[in-house]
Coordinates of C-alpha atoms (C1' of nucleotides) in Angstrom, one line a residue:
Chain A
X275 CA -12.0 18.7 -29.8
X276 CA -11.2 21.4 -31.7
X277 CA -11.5 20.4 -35.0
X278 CA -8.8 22.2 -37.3
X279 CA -7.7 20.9 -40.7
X280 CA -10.3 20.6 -43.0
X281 CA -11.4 16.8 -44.2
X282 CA -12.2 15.9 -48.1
X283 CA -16.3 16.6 -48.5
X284 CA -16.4 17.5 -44.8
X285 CA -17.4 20.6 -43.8
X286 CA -14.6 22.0 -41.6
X287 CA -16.2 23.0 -38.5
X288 CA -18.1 19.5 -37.4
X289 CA -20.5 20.3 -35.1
X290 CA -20.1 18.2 -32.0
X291 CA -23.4 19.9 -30.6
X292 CA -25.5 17.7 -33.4
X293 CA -23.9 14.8 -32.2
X294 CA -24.8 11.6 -33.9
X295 CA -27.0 8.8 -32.1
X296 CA -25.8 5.4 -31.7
X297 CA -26.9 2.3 -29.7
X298 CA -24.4 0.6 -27.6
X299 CA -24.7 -2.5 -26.8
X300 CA -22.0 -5.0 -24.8
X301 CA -20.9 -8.9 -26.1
X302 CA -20.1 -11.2 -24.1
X303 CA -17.7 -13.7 -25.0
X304 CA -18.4 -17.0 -22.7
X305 CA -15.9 -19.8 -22.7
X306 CA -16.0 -23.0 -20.9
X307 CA -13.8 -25.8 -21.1
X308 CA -15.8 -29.2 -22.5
X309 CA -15.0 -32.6 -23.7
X310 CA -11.2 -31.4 -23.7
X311 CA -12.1 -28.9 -25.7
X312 CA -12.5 -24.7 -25.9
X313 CA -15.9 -24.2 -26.2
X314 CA -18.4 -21.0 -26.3
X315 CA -21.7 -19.6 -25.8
X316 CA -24.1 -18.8 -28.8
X317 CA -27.8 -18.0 -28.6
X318 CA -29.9 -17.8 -31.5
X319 CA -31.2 -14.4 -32.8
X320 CA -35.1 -14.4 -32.5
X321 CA -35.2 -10.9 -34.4
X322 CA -33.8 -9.3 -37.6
X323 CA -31.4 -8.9 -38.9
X324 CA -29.5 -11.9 -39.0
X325 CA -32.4 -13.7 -37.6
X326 CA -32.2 -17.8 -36.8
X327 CA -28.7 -17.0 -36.9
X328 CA -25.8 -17.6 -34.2
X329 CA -24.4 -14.9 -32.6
X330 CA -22.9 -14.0 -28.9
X331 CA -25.2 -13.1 -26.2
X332 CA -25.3 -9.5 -25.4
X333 CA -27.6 -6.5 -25.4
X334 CA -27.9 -2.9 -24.9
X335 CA -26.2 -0.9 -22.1
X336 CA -28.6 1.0 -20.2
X337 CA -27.7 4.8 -19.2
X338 CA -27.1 4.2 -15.5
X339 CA -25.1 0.6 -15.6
X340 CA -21.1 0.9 -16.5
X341 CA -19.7 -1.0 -19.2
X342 CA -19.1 -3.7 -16.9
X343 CA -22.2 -3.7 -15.1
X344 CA -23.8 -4.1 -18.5
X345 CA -21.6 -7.8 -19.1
X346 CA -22.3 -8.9 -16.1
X347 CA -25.7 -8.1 -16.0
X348 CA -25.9 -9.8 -19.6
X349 CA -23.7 -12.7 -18.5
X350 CA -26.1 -13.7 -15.7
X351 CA -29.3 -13.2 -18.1
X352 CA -27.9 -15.4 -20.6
X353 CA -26.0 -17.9 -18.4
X354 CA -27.7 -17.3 -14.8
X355 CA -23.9 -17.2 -13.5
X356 CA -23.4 -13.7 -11.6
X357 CA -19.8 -14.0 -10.8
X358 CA -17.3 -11.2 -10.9
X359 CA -14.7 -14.0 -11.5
X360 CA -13.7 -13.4 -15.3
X361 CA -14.9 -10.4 -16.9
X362 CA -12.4 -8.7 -18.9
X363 CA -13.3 -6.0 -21.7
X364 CA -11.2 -6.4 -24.9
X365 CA -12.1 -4.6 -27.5
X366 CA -14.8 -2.1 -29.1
X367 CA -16.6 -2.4 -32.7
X368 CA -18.2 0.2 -34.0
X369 CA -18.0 0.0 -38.6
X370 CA -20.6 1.8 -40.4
X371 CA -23.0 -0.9 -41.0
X372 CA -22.0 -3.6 -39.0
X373 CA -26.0 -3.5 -37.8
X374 CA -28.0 -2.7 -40.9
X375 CA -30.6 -1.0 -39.2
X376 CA -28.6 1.5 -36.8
X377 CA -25.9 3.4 -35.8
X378 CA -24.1 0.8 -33.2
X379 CA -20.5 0.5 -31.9
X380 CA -20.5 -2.7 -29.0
X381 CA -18.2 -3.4 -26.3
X382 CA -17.1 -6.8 -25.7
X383 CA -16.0 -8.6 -23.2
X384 CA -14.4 -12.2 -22.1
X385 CA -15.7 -14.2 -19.6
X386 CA -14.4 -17.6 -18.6
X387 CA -16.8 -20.5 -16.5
X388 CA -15.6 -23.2 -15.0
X389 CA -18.8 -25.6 -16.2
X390 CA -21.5 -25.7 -17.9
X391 CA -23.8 -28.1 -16.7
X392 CA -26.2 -25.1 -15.1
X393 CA -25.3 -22.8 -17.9
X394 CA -27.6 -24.0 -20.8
X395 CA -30.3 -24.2 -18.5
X396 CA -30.1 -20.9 -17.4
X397 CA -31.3 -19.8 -20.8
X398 CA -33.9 -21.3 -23.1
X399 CA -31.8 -24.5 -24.4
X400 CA -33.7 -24.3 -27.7
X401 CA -31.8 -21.1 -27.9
X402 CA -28.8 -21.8 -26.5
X403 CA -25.7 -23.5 -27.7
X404 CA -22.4 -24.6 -26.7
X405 CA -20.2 -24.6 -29.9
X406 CA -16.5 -25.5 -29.6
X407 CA -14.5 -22.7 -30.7
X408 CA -12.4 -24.1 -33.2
X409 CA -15.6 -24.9 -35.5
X410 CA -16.6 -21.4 -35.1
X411 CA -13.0 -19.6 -36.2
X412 CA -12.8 -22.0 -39.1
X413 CA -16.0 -20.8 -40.1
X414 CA -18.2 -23.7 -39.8
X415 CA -20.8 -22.2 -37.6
X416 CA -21.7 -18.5 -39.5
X417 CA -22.5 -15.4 -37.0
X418 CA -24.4 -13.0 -37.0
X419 CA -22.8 -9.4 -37.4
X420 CA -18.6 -9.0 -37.1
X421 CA -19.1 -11.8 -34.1
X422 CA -16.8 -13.3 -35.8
X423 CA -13.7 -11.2 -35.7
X424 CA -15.2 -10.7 -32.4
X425 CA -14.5 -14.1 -31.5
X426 CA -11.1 -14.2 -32.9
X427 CA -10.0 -11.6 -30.7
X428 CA -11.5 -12.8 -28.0
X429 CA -9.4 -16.2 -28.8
X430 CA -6.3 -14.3 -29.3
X431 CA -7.0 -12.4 -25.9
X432 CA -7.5 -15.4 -23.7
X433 CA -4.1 -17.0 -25.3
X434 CA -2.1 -14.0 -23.9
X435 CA -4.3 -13.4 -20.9
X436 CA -3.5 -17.8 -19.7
X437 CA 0.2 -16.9 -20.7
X438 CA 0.1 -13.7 -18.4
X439 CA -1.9 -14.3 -15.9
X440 CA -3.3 -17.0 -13.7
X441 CA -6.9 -17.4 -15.8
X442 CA -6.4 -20.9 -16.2
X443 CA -7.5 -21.5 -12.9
X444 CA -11.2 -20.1 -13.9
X445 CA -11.7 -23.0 -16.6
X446 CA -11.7 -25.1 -13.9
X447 CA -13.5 -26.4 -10.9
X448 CA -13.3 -25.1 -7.3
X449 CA -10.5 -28.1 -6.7
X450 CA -8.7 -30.1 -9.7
X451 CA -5.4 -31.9 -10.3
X452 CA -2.8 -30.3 -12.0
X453 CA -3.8 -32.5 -15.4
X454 CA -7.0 -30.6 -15.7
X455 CA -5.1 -27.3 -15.4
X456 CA -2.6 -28.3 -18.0
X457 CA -5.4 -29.7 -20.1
X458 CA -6.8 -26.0 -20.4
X459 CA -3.5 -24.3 -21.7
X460 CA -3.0 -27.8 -24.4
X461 CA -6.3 -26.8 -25.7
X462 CA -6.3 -23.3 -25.5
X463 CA -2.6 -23.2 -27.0
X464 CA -3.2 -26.1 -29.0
X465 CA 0.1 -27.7 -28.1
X466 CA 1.2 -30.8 -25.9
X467 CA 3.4 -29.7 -22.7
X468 CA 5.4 -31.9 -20.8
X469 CA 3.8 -32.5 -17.4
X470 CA 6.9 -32.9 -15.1
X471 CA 7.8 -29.6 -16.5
X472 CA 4.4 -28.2 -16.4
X473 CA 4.4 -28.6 -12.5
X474 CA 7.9 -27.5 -12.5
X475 CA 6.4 -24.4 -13.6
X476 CA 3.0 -24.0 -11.7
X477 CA 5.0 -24.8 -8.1
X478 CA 7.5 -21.8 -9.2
X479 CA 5.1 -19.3 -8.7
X480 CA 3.9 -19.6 -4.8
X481 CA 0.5 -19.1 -4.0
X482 CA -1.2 -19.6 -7.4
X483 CA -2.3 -23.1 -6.6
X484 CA -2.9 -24.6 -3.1
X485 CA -2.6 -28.5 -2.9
X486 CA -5.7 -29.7 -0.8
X487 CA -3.7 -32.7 0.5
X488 CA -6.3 -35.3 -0.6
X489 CA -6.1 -37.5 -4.1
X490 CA -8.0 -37.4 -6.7
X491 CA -9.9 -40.5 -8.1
X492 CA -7.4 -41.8 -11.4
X493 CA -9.2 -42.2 -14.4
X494 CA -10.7 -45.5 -15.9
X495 CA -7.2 -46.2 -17.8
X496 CA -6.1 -46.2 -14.4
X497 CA -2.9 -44.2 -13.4
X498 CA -1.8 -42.8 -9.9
X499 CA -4.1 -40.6 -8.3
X500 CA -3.1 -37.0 -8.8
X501 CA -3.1 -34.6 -6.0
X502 CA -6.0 -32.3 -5.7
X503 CA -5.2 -28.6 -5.2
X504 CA -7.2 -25.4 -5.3
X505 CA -7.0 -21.6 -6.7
X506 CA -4.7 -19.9 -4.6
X507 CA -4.5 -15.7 -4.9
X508 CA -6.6 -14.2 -7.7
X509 CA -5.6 -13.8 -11.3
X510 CA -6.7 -10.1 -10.9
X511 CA -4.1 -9.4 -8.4
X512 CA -0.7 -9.9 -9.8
X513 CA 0.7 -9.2 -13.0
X514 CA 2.6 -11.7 -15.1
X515 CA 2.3 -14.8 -12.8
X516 CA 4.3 -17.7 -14.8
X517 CA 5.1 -18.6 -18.0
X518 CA 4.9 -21.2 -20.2
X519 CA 6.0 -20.8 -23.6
X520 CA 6.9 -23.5 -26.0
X521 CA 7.5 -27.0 -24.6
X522 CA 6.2 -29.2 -27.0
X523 CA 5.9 -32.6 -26.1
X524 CA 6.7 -35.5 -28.9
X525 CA 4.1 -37.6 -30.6
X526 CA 2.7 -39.9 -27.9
X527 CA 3.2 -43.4 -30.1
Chain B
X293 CA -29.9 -10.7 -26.6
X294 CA -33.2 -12.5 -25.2
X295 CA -33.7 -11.1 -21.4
X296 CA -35.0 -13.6 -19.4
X297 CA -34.5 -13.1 -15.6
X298 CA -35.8 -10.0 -13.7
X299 CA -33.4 -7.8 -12.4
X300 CA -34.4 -5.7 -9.1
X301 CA -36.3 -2.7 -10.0
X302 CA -35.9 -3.2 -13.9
X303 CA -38.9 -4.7 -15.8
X304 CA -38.2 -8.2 -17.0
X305 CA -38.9 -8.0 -20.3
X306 CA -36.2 -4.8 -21.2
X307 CA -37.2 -3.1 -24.9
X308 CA -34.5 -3.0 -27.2
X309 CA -36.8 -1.0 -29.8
X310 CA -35.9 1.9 -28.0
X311 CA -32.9 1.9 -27.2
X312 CA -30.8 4.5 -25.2
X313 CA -29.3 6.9 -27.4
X314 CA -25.3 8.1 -26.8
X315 CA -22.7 9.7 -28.0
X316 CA -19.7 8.3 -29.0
X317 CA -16.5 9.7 -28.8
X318 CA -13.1 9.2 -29.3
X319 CA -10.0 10.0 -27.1
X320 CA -6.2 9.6 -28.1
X321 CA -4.1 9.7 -25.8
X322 CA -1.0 11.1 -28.0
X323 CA 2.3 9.9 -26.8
X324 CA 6.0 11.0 -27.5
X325 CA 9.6 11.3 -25.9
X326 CA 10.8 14.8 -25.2
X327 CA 13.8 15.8 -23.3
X328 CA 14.6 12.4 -22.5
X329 CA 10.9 11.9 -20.2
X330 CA 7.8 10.2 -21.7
X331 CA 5.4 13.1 -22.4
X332 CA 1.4 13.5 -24.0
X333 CA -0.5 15.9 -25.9
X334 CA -3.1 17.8 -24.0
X335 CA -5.8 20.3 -24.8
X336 CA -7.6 22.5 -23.3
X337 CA -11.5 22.4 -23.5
X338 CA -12.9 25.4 -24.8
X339 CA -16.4 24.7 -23.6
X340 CA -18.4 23.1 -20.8
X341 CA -18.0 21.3 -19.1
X342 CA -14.8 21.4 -17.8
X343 CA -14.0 24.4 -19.7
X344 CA -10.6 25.6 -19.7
X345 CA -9.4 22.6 -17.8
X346 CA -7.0 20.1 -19.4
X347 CA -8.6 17.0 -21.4
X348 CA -7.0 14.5 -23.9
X349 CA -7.6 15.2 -27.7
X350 CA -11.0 13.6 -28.9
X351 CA -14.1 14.2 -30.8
X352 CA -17.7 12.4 -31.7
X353 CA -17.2 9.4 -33.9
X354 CA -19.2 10.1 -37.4
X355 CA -21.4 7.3 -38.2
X356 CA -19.9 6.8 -41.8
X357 CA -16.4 6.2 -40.3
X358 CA -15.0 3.6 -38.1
X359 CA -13.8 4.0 -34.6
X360 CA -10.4 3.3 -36.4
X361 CA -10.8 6.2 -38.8
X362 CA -11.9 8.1 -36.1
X363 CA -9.2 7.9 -34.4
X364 CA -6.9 9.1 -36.9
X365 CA -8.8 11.6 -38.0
X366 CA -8.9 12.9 -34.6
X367 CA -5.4 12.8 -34.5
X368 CA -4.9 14.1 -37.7
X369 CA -6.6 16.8 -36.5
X370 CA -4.8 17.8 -33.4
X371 CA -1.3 17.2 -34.7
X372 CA -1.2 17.3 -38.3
X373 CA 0.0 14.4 -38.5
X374 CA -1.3 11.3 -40.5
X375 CA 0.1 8.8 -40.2
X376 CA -1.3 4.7 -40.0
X377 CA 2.1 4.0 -37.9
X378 CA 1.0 3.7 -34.4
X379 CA -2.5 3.5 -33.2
X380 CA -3.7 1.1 -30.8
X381 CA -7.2 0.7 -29.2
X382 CA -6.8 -0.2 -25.6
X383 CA -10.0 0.6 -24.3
X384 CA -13.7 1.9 -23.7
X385 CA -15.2 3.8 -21.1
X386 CA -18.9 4.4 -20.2
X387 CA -19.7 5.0 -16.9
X388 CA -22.8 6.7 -16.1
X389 CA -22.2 10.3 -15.7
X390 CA -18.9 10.5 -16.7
X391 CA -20.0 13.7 -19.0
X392 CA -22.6 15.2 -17.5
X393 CA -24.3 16.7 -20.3
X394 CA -25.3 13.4 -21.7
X395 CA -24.6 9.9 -22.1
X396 CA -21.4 9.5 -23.6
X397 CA -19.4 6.3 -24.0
X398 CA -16.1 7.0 -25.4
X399 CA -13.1 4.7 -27.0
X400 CA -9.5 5.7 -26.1
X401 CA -6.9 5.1 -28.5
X402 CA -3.0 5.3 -28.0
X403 CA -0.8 6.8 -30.6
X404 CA 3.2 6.6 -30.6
X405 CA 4.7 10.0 -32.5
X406 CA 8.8 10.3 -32.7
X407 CA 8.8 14.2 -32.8
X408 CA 6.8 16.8 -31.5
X409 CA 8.2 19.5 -33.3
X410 CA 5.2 19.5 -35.6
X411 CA 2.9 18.9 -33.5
X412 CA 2.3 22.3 -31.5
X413 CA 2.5 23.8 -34.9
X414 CA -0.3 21.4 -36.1
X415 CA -3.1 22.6 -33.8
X416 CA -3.2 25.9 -31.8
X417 CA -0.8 26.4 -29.8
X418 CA -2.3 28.5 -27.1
X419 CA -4.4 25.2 -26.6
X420 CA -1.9 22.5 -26.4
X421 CA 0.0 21.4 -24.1
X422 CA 3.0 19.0 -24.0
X423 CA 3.0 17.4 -20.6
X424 CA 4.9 15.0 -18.3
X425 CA 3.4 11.3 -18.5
X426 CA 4.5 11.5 -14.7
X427 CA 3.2 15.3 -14.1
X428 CA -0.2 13.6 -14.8
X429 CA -0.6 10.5 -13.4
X430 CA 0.6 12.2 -9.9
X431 CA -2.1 14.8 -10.4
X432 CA -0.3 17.6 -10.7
X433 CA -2.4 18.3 -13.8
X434 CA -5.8 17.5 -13.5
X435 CA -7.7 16.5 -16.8
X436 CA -11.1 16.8 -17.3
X437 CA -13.7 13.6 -17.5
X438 CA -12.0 10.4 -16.2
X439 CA -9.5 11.1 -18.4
X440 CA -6.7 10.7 -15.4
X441 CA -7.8 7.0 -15.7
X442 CA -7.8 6.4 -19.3
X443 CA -4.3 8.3 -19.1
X444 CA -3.3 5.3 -16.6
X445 CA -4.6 2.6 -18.6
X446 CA -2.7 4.2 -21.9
X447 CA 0.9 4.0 -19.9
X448 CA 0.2 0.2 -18.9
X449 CA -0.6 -0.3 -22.2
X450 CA 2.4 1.1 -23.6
X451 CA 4.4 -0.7 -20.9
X452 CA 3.4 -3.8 -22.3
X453 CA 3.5 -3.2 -26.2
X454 CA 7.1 -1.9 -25.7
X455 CA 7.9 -5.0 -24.4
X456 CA 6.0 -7.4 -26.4
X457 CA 5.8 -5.3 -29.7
X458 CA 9.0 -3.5 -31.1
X459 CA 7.1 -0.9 -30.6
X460 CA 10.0 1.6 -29.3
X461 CA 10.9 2.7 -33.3
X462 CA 8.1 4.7 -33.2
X463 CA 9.2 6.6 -30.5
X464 CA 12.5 7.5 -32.4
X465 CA 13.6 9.2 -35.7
X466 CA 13.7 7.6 -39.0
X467 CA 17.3 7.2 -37.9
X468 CA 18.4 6.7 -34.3
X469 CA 21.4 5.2 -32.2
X470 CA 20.9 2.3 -29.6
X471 CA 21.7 4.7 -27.2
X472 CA 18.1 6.7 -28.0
X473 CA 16.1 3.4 -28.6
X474 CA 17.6 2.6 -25.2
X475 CA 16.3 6.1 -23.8
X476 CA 12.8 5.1 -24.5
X477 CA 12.5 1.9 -22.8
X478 CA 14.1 3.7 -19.7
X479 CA 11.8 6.6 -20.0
X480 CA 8.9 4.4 -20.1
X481 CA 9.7 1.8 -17.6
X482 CA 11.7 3.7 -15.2
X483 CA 14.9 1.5 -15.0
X484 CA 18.5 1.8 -15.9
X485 CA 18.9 -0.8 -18.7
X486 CA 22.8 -2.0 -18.9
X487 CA 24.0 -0.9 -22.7
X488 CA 25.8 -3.6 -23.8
X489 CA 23.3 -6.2 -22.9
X490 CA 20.3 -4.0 -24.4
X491 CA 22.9 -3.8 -27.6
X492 CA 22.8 -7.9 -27.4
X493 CA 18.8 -8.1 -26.8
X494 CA 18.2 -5.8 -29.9
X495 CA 21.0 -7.8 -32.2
X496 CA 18.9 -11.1 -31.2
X497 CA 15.8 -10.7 -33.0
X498 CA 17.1 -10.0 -36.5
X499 CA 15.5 -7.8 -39.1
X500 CA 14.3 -5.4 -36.1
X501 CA 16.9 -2.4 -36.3
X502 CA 19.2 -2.2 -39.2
X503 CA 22.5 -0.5 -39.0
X504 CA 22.5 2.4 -41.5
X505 CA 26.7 2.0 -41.7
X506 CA 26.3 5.8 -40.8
X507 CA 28.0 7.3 -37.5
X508 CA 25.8 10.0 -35.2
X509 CA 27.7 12.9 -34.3
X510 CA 28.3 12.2 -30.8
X511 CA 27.1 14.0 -28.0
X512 CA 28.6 17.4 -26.4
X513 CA 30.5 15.3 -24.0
X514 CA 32.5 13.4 -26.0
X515 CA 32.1 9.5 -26.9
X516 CA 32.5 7.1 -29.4
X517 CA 30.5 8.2 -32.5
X518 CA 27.5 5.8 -32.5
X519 CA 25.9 3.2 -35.4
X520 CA 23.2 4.8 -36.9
X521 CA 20.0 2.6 -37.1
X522 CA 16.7 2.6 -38.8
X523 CA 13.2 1.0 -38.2
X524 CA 13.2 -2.8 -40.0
X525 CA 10.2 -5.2 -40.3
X526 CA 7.4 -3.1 -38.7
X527 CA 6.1 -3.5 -35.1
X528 CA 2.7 -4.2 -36.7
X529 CA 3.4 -7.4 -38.4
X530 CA 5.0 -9.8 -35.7
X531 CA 3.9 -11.0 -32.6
X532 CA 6.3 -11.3 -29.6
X533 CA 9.5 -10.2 -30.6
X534 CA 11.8 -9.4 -28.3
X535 CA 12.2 -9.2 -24.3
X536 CA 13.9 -6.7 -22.0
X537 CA 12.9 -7.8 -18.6
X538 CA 14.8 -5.9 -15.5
X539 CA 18.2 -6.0 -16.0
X540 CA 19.4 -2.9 -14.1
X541 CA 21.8 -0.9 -14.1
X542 CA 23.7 0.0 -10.9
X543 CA 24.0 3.5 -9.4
X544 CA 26.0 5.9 -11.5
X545 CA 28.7 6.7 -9.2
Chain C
dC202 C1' 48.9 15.0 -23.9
dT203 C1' 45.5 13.9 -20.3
dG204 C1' 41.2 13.0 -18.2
dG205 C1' 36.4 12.3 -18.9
dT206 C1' 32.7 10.2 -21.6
dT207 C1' 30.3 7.1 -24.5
dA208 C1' 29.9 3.0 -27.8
dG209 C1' 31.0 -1.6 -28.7
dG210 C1' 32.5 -6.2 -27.5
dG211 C1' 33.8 -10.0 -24.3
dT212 C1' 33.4 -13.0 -20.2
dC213 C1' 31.3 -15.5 -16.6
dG214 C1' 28.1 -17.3 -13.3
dA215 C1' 23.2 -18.1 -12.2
dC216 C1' 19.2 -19.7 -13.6
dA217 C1' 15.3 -21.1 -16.5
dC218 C1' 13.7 -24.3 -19.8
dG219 C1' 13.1 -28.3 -22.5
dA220 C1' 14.1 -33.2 -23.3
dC221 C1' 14.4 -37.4 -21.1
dC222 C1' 14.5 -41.0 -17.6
dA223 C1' 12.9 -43.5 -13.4
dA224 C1' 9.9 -44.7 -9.6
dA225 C1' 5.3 -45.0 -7.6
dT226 C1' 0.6 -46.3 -8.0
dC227 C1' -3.6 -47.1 -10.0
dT228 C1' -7.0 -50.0 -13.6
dG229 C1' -8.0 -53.6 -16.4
dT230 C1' -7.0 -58.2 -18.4
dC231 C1' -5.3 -62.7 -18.5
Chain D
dG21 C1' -2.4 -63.2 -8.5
dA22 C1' 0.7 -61.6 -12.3
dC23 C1' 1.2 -58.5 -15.8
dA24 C1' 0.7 -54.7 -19.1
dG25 C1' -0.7 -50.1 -19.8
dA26 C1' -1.5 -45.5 -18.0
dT27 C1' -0.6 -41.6 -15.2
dT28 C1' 1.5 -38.8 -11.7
dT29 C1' 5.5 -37.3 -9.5
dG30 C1' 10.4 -36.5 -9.0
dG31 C1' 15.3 -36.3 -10.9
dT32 C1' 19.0 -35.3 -14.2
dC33 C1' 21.3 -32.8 -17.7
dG34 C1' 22.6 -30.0 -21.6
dT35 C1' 21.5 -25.7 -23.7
dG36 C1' 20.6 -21.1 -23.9
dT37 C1' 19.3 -16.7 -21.9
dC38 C1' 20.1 -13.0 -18.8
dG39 C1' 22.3 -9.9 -15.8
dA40 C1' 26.7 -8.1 -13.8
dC41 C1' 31.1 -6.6 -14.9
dC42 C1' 35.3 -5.5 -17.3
dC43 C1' 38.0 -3.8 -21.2
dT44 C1' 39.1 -1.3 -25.4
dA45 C1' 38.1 2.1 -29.0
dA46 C1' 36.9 6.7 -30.2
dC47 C1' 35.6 11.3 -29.3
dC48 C1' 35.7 16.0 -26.7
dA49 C1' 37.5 19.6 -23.6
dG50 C1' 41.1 21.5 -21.5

DNA sequence: CTGGTTAGGGTCGACACGACCAAATCTGTC
DNA sequence: GACAGATTTGGTCGTGTCGACCCTAACCAG
């Protein structure tokens, strides 16, 4: 607080009393698995700047809301989910300039859904997109803002958060086979895993997953039907859960 | 960004023209190892509110500057020190009424010093305070704001980028012994760590540590003169680079 | 010289992990 | 109905890591 040294074409004593304004708003980061694939949420921007443009939902915090009443509140506005599932703050923005037309520094956060099919119609699908994530880091789809390093830590984020906790189990549904759940670290990861070692390594950790005891239906290329289990304790409970590093799988031929 | 459902007791249609103005701050929570025990920088407020209790250093972000720059400016500030070595955002806070004078949302950074010799000299001393990690997160100093719970989120961060980052060099002198790399992972994680084995774990990720070929005098009780080491390939620039899980030590008997 | 202390190096067993193989069970086609 | 392809599940095995433990080298204090 108390400001000492002096700072080139400062004036020593800063006066905290004048402070400066700023907006702050909160981003939410909303990733789904689809087709196989990582996707995300974008809306388009009605308003300048950056307007017709792509960007992340999100919106202002309000003076009596938290920080993470303000994504969740946002999350179910733009998505009509209200789940306090997967909400996890990972980082804060605030560059001179990143909004031309005002002073604001946002707070974004990373939520995970485990479908979609209510999501876009939550919002006003005209609006609404679900872009796969790969498209957007390579830069195929512009954003509006710094949503884009936004996204890319958000993307780096969810890699260690799968690794470190038990996430994965919030891609998918309410019961699913153990090939879902390994589908959602090959595409988050981007790598192929072994799936006799990939159960090896779910079933070590007790109480993550819960087999159901039924089967689930095998897929039109046929194949023996996989057992069904469900989410066992939270991913919010436990610290590191499991790990899975670097099994690579050879090239299918 | 586009508000569509009604919340309870909020209009529908929420005006981001006029947006709620805050303050923004920034709070470091100023880390270093002294007499062996993880300890933190602390201030005392000079004005309300809290005044005269203990708070971490922090000041209003300037909207020309970005939180980054804040931050080390901020710590520049308080300890005279500049340096881009260590400075890690970890988090934002924003609850409602967490200052009472206004509406302040605030972004905690975590910085890693080696020596605090400096540092008291650096800002007045009558006003800072080198404290126990562990004095304060049992509460036998109580810091002002909820400043006890950025504190806690600081030491799990740390936790974690000791192990996953080689973080622990910036703890340590420009030269050090295994032995004092080994104090800091001890310090910070509350284990006995076996010394040969951390010797082995540090040796495995090459380019880490580098032996100087210089001996440290050894301590006043005798020993084999130690290797002297210094800081390699930077904590910033790798990902994972090393683990140290919980081997432990036996009771010294 | 002797005992205490610390650094550095070696060994060994347990265990985790990745690569690979085999059996079971389904779908679709011939 | 037989067969090929696909997929899950379970087993094996070699390699490497990790933790526990011991030993020696080198220093200090008496």
């Amino acid at each position: 607080m108390e400001t000492k040294s002096s700072d080139a074409g400062v004036p020593a004593d800063y006066d905290p009393a004048q402070f400066p304004a700023f907006a702050v708003t909160v981003d939410v980061v909303i990733l789904t698995m689809s087709d196989g694939e990582l996707h995300m949420l974008l809306v388009r921007r009605g308003e300048a700047p950056y307007k017709g443009m792509w960007a992340i939902p999100g919106g202002f915090k309000r003076p009596t809301e938290t920080l993470d009443e303000a994504a969740r509140r946002e999350l179910a506005e733009e998505t009509g989910v209200d789940v306090a599932s997967m909400l996890t703050q990972f980082g804060a923005y605030g560059d001179p300039g990143r909004d031309p037309r005002m002073n604001v520094v946002t707070v974004a956060y990373l939520a995970v859904l485990r479908d979609v099919g209510v999501i876009v119609a939550g919002t006003d699908a005209t609006d609404a997109l679900l872009a796969p994530v790969a498209g957007v880091l390579s830069g195929q789809v512009d954003l509006a803002f710094d949503h884009r390093q936004i996204v890319r830590d958000a993307i780096e984020r969810v890699r260690v958060e799968l690794e470190v906790s038990g996430i994965a189990t919030a891609f998918v549904g309410p019961t699913f086979t153990l090939a879902e759940l390994r589908a959602v670290y090959e595409a988050t990861w981007g790598v192929q895993l072994d799936a006799a070692n990939f159960r090896r390594s779910v079933a070590a950790d007790a109480g993550w997953v819960i087999p159901t005891g039924r089967l689930a239906q095998p897929g039109p290329a046929g194949g023996r039907p996989a057992e069904l289990y469900r989410a066992g304790r939270s991913w919010k409970h436990g610290g590191p859960i499991h790990r899975l590093t670097s099994q690579r799988r050879p090239e299918r031929k």
